[in-house]
PDB file of C-alpha atoms in Angstrom:
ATOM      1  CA  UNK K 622     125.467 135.367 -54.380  1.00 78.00           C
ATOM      2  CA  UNK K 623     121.618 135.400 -55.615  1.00 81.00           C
ATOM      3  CA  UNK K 624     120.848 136.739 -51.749  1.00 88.00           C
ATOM      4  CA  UNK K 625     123.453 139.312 -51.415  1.00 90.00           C
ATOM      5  CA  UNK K 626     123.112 140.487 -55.121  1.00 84.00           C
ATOM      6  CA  UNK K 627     119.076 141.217 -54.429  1.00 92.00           C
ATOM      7  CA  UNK K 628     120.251 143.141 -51.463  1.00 94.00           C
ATOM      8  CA  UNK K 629     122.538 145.329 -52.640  1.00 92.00           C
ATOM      9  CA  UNK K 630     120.289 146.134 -55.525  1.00 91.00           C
ATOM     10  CA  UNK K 631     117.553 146.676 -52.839  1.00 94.00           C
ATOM     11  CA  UNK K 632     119.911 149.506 -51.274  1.00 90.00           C
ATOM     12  CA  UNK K 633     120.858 150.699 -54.930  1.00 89.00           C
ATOM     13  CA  UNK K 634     122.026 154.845 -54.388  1.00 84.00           C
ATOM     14  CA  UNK K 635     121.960 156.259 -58.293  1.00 79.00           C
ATOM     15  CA  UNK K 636     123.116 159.771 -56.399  1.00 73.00           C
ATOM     16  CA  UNK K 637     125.917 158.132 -54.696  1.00 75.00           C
ATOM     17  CA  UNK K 638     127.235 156.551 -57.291  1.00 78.00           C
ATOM     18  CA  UNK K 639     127.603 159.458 -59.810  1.00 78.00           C
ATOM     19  CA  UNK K 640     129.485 161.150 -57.236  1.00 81.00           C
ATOM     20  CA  UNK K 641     131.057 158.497 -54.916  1.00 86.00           C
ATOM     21  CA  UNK K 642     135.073 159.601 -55.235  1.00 88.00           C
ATOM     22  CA  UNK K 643     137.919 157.417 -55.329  1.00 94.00           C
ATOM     23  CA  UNK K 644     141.400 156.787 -57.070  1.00 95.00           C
ATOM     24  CA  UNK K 645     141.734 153.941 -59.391  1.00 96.00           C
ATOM     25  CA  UNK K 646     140.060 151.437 -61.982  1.00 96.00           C
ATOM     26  CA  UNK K 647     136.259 152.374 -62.173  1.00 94.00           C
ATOM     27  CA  UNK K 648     134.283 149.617 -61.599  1.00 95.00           C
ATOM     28  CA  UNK K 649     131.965 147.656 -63.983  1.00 94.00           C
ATOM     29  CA  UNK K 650     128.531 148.077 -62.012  1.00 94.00           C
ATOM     30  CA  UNK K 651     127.943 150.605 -59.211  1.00 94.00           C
ATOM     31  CA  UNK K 652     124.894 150.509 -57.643  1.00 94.00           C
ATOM     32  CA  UNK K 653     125.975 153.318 -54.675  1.00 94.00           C
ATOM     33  CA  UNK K 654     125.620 151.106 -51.612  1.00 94.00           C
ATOM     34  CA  UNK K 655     127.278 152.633 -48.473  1.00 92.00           C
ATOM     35  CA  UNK K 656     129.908 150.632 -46.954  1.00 94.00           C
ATOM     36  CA  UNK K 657     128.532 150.458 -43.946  1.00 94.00           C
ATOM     37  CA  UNK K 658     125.619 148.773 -45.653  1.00 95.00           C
ATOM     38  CA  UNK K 659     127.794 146.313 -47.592  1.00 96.00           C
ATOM     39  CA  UNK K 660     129.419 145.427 -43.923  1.00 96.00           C
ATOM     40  CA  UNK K 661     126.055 145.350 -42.585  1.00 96.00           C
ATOM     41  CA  UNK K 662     125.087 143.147 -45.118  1.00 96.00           C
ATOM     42  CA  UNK K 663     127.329 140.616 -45.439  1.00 96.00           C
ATOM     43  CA  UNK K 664     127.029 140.075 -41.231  1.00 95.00           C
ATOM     44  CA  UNK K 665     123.395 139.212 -41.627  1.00 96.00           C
ATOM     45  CA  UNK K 666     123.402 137.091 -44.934  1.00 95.00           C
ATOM     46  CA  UNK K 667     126.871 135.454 -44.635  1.00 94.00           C
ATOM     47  CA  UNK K 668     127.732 135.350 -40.924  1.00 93.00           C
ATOM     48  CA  UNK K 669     130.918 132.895 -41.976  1.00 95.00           C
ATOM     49  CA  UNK K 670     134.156 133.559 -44.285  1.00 97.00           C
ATOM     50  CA  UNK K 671     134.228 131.636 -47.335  1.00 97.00           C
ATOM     51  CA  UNK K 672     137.260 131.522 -49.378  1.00 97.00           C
ATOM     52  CA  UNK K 673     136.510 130.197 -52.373  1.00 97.00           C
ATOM     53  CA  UNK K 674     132.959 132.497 -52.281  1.00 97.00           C
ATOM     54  CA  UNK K 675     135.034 135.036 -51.587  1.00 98.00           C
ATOM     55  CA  UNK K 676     137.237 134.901 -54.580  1.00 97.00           C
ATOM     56  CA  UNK K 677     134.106 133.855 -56.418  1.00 97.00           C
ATOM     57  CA  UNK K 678     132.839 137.904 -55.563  1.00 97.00           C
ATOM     58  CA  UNK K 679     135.690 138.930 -56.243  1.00 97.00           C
ATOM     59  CA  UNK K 680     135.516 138.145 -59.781  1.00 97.00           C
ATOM     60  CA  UNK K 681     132.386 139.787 -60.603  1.00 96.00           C
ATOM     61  CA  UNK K 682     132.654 143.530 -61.795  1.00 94.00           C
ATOM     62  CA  UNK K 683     130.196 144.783 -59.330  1.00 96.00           C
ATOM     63  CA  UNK K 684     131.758 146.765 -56.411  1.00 96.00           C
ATOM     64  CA  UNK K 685     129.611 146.216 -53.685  1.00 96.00           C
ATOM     65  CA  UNK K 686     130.142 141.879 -54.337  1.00 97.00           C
ATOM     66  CA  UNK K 687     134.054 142.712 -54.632  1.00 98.00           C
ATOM     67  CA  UNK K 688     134.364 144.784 -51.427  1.00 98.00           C
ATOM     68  CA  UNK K 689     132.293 142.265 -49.909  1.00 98.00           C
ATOM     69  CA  UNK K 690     134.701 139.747 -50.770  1.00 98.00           C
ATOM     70  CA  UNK K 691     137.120 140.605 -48.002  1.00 98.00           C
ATOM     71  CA  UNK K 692     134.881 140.607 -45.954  1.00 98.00           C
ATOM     72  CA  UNK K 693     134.352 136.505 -46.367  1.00 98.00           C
ATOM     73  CA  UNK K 694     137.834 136.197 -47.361  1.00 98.00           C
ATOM     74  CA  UNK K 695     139.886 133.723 -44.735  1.00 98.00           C
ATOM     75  CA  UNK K 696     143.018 135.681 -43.388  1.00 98.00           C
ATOM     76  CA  UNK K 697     144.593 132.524 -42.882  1.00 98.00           C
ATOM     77  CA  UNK K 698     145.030 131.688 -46.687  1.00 98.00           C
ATOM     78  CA  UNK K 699     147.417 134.462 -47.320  1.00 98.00           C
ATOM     79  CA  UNK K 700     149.882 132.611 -45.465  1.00 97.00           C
ATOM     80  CA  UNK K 701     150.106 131.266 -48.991  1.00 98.00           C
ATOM     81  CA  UNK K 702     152.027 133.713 -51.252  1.00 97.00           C
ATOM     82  CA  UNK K 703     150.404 132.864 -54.167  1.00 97.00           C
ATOM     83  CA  UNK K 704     147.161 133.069 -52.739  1.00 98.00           C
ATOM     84  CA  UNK K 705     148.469 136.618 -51.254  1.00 98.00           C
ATOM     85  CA  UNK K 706     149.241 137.919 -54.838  1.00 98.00           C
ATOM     86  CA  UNK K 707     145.981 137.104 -56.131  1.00 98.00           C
ATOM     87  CA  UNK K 708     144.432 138.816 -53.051  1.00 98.00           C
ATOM     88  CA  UNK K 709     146.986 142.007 -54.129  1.00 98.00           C
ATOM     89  CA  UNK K 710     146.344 141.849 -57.315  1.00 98.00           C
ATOM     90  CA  UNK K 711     142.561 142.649 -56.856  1.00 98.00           C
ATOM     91  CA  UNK K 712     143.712 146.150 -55.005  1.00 98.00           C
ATOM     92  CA  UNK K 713     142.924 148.427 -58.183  1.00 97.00           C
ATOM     93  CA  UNK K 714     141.934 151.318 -56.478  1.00 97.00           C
ATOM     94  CA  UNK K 715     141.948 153.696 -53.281  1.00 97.00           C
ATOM     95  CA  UNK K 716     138.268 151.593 -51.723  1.00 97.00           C
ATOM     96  CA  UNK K 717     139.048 148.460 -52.659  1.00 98.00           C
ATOM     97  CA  UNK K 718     142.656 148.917 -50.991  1.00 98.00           C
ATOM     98  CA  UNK K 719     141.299 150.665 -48.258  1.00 98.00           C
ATOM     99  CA  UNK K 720     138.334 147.599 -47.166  1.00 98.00           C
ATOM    100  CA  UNK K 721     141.107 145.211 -47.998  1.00 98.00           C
ATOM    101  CA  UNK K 722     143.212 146.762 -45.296  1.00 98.00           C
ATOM    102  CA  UNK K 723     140.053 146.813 -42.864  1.00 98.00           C
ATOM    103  CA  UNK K 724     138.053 143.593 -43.089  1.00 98.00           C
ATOM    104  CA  UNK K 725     141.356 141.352 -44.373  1.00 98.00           C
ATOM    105  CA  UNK K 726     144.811 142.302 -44.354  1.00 98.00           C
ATOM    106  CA  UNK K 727     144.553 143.460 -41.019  1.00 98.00           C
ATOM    107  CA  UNK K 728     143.981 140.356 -39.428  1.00 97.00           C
ATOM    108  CA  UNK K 729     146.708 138.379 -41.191  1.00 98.00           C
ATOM    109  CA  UNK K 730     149.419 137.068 -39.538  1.00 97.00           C
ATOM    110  CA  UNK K 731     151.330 137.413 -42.671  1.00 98.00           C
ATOM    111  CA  UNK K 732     151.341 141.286 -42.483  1.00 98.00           C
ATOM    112  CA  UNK K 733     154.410 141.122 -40.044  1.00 97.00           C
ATOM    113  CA  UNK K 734     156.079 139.913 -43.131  1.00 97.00           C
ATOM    114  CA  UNK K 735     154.825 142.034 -45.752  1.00 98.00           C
ATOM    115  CA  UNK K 736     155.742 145.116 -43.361  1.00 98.00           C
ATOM    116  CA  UNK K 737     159.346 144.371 -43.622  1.00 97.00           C
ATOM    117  CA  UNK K 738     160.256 145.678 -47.015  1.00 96.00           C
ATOM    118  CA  UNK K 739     156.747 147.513 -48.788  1.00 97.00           C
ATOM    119  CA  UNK K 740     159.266 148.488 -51.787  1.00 94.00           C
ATOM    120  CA  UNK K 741     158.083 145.599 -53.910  1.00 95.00           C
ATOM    121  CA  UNK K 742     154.842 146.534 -53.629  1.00 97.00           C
ATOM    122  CA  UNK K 743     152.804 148.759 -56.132  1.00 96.00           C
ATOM    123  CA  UNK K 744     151.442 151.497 -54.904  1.00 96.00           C
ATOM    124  CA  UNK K 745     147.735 150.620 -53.773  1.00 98.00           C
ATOM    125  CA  UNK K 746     149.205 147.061 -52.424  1.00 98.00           C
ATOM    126  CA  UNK K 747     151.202 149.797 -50.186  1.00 98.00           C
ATOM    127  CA  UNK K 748     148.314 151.935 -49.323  1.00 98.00           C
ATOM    128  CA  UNK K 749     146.545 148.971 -48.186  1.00 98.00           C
ATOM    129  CA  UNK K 750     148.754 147.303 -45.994  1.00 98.00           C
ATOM    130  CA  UNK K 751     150.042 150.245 -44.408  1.00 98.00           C
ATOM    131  CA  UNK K 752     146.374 151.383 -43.538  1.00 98.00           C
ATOM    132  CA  UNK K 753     146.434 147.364 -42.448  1.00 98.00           C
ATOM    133  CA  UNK K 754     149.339 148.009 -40.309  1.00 98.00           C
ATOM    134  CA  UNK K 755     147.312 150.996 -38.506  1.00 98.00           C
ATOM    135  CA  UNK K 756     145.020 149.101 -37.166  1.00 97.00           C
ATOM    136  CA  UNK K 757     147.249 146.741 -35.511  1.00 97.00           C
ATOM    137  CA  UNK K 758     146.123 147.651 -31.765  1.00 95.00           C
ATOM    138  CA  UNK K 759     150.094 147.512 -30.889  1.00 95.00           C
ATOM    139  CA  UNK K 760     152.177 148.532 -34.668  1.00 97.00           C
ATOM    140  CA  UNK K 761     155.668 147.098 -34.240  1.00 96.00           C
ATOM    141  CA  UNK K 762     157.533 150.126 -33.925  1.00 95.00           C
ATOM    142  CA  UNK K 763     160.080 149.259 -36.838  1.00 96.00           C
ATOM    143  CA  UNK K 764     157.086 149.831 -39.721  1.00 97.00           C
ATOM    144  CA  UNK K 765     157.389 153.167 -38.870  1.00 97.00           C
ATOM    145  CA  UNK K 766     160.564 154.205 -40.639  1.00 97.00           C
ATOM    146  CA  UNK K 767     159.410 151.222 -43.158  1.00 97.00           C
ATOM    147  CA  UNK K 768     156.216 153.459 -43.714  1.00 98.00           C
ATOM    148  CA  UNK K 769     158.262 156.122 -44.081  1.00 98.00           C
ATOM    149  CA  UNK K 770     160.435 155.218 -46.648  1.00 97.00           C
ATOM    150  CA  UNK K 771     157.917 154.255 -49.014  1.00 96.00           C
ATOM    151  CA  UNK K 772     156.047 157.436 -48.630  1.00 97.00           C
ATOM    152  CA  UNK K 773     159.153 159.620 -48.892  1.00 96.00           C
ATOM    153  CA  UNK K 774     159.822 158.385 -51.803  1.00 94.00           C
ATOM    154  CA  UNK K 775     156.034 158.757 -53.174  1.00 92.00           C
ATOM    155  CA  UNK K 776     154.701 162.235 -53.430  1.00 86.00           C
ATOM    156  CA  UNK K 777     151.186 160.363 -53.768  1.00 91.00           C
ATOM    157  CA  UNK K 778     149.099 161.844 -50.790  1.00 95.00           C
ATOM    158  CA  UNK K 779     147.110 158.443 -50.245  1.00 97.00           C
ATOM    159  CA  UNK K 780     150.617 156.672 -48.752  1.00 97.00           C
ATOM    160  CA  UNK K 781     151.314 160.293 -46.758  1.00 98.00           C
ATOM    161  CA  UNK K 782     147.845 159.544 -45.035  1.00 97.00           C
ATOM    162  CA  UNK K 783     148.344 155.926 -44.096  1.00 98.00           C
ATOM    163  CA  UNK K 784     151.862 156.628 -42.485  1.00 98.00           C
ATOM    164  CA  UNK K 785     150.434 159.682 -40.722  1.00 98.00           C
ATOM    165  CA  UNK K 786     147.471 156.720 -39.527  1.00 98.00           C
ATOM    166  CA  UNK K 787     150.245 154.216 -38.539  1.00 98.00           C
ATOM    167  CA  UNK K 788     152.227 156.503 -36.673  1.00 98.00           C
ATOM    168  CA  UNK K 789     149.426 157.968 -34.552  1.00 98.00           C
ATOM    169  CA  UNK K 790     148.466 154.439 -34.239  1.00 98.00           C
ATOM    170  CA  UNK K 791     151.709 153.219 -32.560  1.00 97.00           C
ATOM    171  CA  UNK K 792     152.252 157.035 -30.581  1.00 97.00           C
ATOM    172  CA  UNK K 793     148.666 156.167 -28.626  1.00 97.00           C
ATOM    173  CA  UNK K 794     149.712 152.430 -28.487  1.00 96.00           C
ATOM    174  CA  UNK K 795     151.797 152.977 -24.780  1.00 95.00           C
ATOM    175  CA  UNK K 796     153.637 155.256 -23.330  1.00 96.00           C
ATOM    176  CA  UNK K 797     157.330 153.849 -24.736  1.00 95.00           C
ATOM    177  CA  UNK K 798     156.064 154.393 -27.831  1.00 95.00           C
ATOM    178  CA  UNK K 799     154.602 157.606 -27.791  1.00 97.00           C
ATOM    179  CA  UNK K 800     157.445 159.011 -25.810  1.00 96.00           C
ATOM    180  CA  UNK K 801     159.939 157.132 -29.210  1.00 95.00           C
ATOM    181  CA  UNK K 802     157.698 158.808 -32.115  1.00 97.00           C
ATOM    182  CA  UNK K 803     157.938 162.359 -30.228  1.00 97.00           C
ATOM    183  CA  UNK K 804     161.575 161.981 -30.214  1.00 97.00           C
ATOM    184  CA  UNK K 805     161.838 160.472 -34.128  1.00 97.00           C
ATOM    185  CA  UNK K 806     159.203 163.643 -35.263  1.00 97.00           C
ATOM    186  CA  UNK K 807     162.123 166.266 -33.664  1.00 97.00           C
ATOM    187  CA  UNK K 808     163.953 164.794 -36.344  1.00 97.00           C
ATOM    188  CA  UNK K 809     162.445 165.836 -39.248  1.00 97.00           C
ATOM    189  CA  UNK K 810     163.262 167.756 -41.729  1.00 97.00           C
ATOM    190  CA  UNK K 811     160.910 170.412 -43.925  1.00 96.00           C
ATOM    191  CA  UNK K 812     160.135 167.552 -46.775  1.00 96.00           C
ATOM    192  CA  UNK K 813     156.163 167.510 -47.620  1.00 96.00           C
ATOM    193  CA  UNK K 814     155.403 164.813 -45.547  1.00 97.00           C
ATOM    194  CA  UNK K 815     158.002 165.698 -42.772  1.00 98.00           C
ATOM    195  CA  UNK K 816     155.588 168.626 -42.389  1.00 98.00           C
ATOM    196  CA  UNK K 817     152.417 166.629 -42.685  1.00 98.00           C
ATOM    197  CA  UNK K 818     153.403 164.369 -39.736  1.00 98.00           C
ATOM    198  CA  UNK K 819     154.286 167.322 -37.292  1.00 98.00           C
ATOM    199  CA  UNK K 820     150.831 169.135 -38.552  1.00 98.00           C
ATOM    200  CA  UNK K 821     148.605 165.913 -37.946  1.00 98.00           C
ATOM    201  CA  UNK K 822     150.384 164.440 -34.935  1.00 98.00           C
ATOM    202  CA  UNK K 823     150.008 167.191 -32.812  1.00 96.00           C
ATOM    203  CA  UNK K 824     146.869 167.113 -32.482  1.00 97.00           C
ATOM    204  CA  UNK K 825     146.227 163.141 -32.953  1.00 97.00           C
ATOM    205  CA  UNK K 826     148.757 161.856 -30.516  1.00 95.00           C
ATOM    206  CA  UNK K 827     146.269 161.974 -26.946  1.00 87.00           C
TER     207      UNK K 827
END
């Protein structure tokens, strides 16, 4: 931690971190790295995932050491639902949800499951593995309506994004797919997000 600490500090932002915006817990030390630096970062000094390092990071209350944490995090241990939980549990706000879904959840083979029902979920655990789900280079074209569902039923905007993400995602996946959200968004009503997928798919489907 001694190496990754120094270089964080070493790429310390003051500006950036007074006005770095995002939803959520605050953290306990900020020093305003980008995240592409944190990624960066943890490629040169810590080429391999470490679980137990990772949840090591994870318990200090600096952000750049927790969102570098999922990056060293093993994707197979969440196969274990306890070991999930504590991984879902760290999600406290909009970043940490939104690295989670990039450098972790997104490579799980458990996020099949978790896609099936996201109601249990509180709301950032949703964010996250929605956001998770739209990177899947081929979405299985049931999350959609399970995306859906979860952010009809949330007027938060962060869940409206990720489902607008996921279903762009799965429309530029193939051509079955795209030709099976184009049909689904002639369905829509005049709800909030009804509108918000028409708006943003029209120009995001290719």
């Amino acid at each position: 931690m001694v190496r990754l600490l120094g270089a964080f500090r070493r790429e310390r932002n003051g500006l950036v971190a007074d006005t770095m915006y995002y939803e959520g817990a605050r953290y306990g030390l900020n020093y305003g790295v980008s995240l592409p630096t944190v990624r960066r970062l943890v490629r040169e000094l810590e080429p391999q995932r470490d679980e137990a390092f990772a949840r090591f990071l994870l318990s200090q209350q600096v952000r750049c050491l927790q969102l570098a944490a999922y990056s060293l995090a093993e994707p197979e241990s969440l196969a274990d639902a306890s070991v999930a939980e504590m991984w879902f549990t760290s999600l406290k706000n909009s970043e940490l949800a939104e690295e989670a879904a990039y450098a972790l959840l997104s490579r799980s083979e458990s996020l099949s499951e978790w896609m099936c029902d996201l109601k249990p979920f509180p709301r950032y655990v949703r964010y996250a593995l929605v956001m998770a789900a739209a990177r899947v280079s081929q979405p299985d074209p049931a999350w959609l309506e399970v995306a859906y569902e979860v952010a009809a039923g949330d007027e938060h905007r962060l869940l409206h994004q990720a489902t607008v993400a996921l279903w762009a995602q799965c429309a530029n996946a193939d051509e079955a797919q795209k030709k099976a959200v184009r049909e689904r968004l002639l369905t829509l009503g005049t709800t909030p997000l009804d509108e918000l997928l028409r708006d943003e798919l029209s120009w995001r489907i290719l």
